[in-house]
Short mmCIF file of C-alpha atoms in Angstrom, two decimals:
data_model
loop_
_atom_site.label_atom_id
_atom_site.label_comp_id
_atom_site.label_asym_id
_atom_site.label_seq_id
_atom_site.Cartn_x
_atom_site.Cartn_y
_atom_site.Cartn_z
CA UNK A 47 -16.85 202.36 0.67
CA UNK A 48 -14.75 203.65 -2.18
CA UNK A 49 -15.70 207.29 -1.78
CA UNK A 50 -17.56 207.55 -5.10
CA UNK A 51 -21.10 206.86 -6.22
CA UNK A 52 -19.93 204.68 -9.06
CA UNK A 53 -20.49 201.08 -10.03
CA UNK A 54 -19.18 198.51 -10.36
CA UNK A 55 -17.02 198.62 -7.27
CA UNK A 56 -15.23 195.46 -6.20
CA UNK A 57 -13.56 194.54 -2.93
CA UNK A 58 -11.55 191.33 -2.87
CA UNK A 59 -11.79 190.11 0.74
CA UNK A 60 -8.87 187.75 0.14
CA UNK A 61 -6.37 190.47 -0.72
CA UNK A 62 -7.96 193.75 0.40
CA UNK A 63 -7.75 195.08 -3.17
CA UNK A 64 -10.61 197.39 -4.13
CA UNK A 65 -11.30 199.02 -7.48
CA UNK A 66 -13.76 200.55 -9.89
CA UNK A 67 -14.14 200.05 -13.65
CA UNK A 68 -15.40 196.84 -15.25
CA UNK A 69 -12.38 196.30 -17.49
CA UNK A 70 -9.94 196.69 -14.61
CA UNK A 71 -11.97 194.40 -12.37
CA UNK A 72 -12.07 191.70 -15.07
CA UNK A 73 -8.31 191.96 -15.64
CA UNK A 74 -7.66 191.74 -11.91
CA UNK A 75 -9.93 188.71 -11.37
CA UNK A 76 -8.55 186.82 -14.36
CA UNK A 77 -4.99 187.62 -13.32
CA UNK A 78 -5.49 186.76 -9.65
CA UNK A 79 -7.84 183.77 -9.88
CA UNK A 80 -7.74 182.66 -13.52
CA UNK A 81 -5.14 181.91 -16.13
CA UNK A 82 -4.39 185.58 -16.86
CA UNK A 83 -6.08 185.58 -20.27
CA UNK A 84 -9.15 187.79 -20.49
CA UNK A 85 -11.72 186.16 -22.80
CA UNK A 86 -12.11 188.07 -26.06
CA UNK A 87 -15.76 188.96 -25.47
CA UNK A 88 -14.83 190.55 -22.13
CA UNK A 89 -11.87 192.51 -23.49
CA UNK A 90 -13.61 194.72 -26.02
CA UNK A 91 -14.11 197.74 -23.73
CA UNK A 92 -17.11 199.86 -24.71
CA UNK A 93 -18.36 197.17 -27.11
CA UNK A 94 -18.54 194.69 -24.22
CA UNK A 95 -20.47 197.22 -22.13
CA UNK A 96 -22.91 198.01 -24.93
CA UNK A 97 -23.65 194.37 -25.76
CA UNK A 98 -24.25 193.60 -22.08
CA UNK A 99 -26.66 196.54 -21.97
CA UNK A 100 -28.50 195.29 -25.06
CA UNK A 101 -29.12 192.02 -23.24
CA UNK A 102 -31.18 193.95 -20.66
CA UNK A 103 -33.55 195.47 -23.22
CA UNK A 104 -35.86 192.47 -23.34
CA UNK A 105 -36.05 192.36 -19.54
CA UNK A 106 -37.17 196.01 -19.35
CA UNK A 107 -34.59 196.93 -16.71
CA UNK A 108 -35.42 194.10 -14.30
CA UNK A 109 -32.78 193.82 -11.62
CA UNK A 110 -31.74 197.45 -11.94
CA UNK A 111 -34.05 199.06 -9.35
CA UNK A 112 -34.15 198.73 -5.58
CA UNK A 113 -37.19 197.29 -3.81
CA UNK A 114 -37.48 197.33 0.01
CA UNK A 115 -36.97 194.01 1.74
CA UNK A 116 -36.57 192.27 5.09
CA UNK A 117 -32.95 191.18 5.33
CA UNK A 118 -32.44 187.55 6.30
CA UNK A 119 -30.04 186.73 9.15
CA UNK A 120 -28.10 184.33 6.89
CA UNK A 121 -27.47 184.67 3.14
CA UNK A 122 -29.59 182.61 0.76
CA UNK A 123 -27.75 180.13 -1.47
CA UNK A 124 -28.44 179.99 -5.19
CA UNK A 125 -27.09 177.37 -7.56
CA UNK A 126 -27.18 178.80 -11.07
CA UNK A 127 -25.27 179.60 -14.22
CA UNK A 128 -25.18 182.87 -16.16
CA UNK A 129 -26.55 181.87 -19.59
CA UNK A 130 -29.75 180.40 -18.14
CA UNK A 131 -32.75 182.70 -18.54
CA UNK A 132 -34.41 180.85 -15.66
CA UNK A 133 -31.49 181.64 -13.34
CA UNK A 134 -31.45 185.25 -14.53
CA UNK A 135 -34.97 186.00 -13.31
CA UNK A 136 -34.10 184.67 -9.85
CA UNK A 137 -30.90 186.74 -9.71
CA UNK A 138 -32.87 189.85 -10.75
CA UNK A 139 -35.19 189.47 -7.76
CA UNK A 140 -32.31 188.86 -5.35
CA UNK A 141 -30.54 191.97 -6.67
CA UNK A 142 -33.64 194.18 -6.61
CA UNK A 143 -34.34 193.22 -3.00
CA UNK A 144 -30.61 193.51 -2.16
CA UNK A 145 -30.77 190.16 -0.42
CA UNK A 146 -27.41 188.74 0.60
CA UNK A 147 -26.82 185.50 -1.23
CA UNK A 148 -24.09 183.06 -2.09
CA UNK A 149 -23.97 182.20 -5.76
CA UNK A 150 -22.73 178.73 -6.64
CA UNK A 151 -21.94 179.22 -10.32
CA UNK A 152 -22.38 175.92 -12.15
CA UNK A 153 -21.10 176.57 -15.65
CA UNK A 154 -20.84 173.66 -18.06
CA UNK A 155 -17.83 171.58 -17.04
CA UNK A 156 -17.80 172.96 -13.48
CA UNK A 157 -17.24 170.45 -10.66
CA UNK A 158 -19.99 172.32 -8.76
CA UNK A 159 -22.53 170.55 -10.97
CA UNK A 160 -21.48 167.25 -9.42
CA UNK A 161 -21.64 168.79 -5.94
CA UNK A 162 -25.24 169.84 -6.57
CA UNK A 163 -26.03 166.43 -8.05
CA UNK A 164 -24.70 164.70 -4.92
CA UNK A 165 -26.65 167.11 -2.73
CA UNK A 166 -30.08 166.75 -4.34
CA UNK A 167 -29.89 163.66 -6.56
CA UNK A 168 -29.95 165.41 -9.94
CA UNK A 169 -28.70 168.54 -11.65
CA UNK A 170 -31.19 171.32 -12.24
CA UNK A 171 -30.83 175.08 -11.88
CA UNK A 172 -31.86 177.41 -10.51
CA UNK A 173 -31.85 175.76 -7.10
CA UNK A 174 -32.37 177.81 -3.94
CA UNK A 175 -31.58 176.96 -0.34
CA UNK A 176 -32.75 179.30 2.40
CA UNK A 177 -30.93 178.46 5.65
CA UNK A 178 -33.27 180.83 7.50
CA UNK A 179 -36.41 178.81 6.78
CA UNK A 180 -35.08 175.43 5.66
CA UNK A 181 -36.68 175.83 2.23
CA UNK A 182 -34.97 174.05 -0.67
CA UNK A 183 -36.50 174.43 -4.11
CA UNK A 184 -36.17 174.33 -7.88
CA UNK A 185 -38.18 176.13 -10.59
CA UNK A 186 -37.58 179.82 -11.20
CA UNK A 187 -41.23 180.93 -10.94
CA UNK A 188 -41.63 179.14 -7.60
CA UNK A 189 -38.35 180.55 -6.30
CA UNK A 190 -39.28 184.12 -7.30
CA UNK A 191 -42.70 183.75 -5.67
CA UNK A 192 -41.10 182.39 -2.48
CA UNK A 193 -38.48 185.15 -2.28
CA UNK A 194 -41.07 187.88 -2.79
CA UNK A 195 -43.51 186.37 -0.28
CA UNK A 196 -40.80 185.83 2.32
CA UNK A 197 -38.57 188.90 1.97
CA UNK A 198 -40.25 191.70 -0.03
CA UNK A 199 -41.92 194.48 1.95
#
């Protein structure tokens, strides 16, 4: 799309803005959709990149390689939040299989936690909804097993 084989590459469908470079993308998103203040830990340039890379060491590169899949007609929906190791393993599988999905990020203090609570009667993540099969489930190991059985080739 952008003419380069470089990642990350972001396209904002709301404005048509597209760009490369993590630092620039973060500045844009915070300026456009946030309060304009980039959090310190995301504003340290190369240090930010290196520490994010160190976080992958224990996962042995999970989520960084493509695996063939059957694409679903509709995107899956995942309710999760970034710091959760249980959510991370589900995201890794979705990314490896390049399955389209909608991420409902439920950080602490987010009103989306209440939305999920009202939907299922309690708050627990990860939570997956597959509109293609009607499956709704919790528990990362079960979700990973379901995704692989249903969509991996």
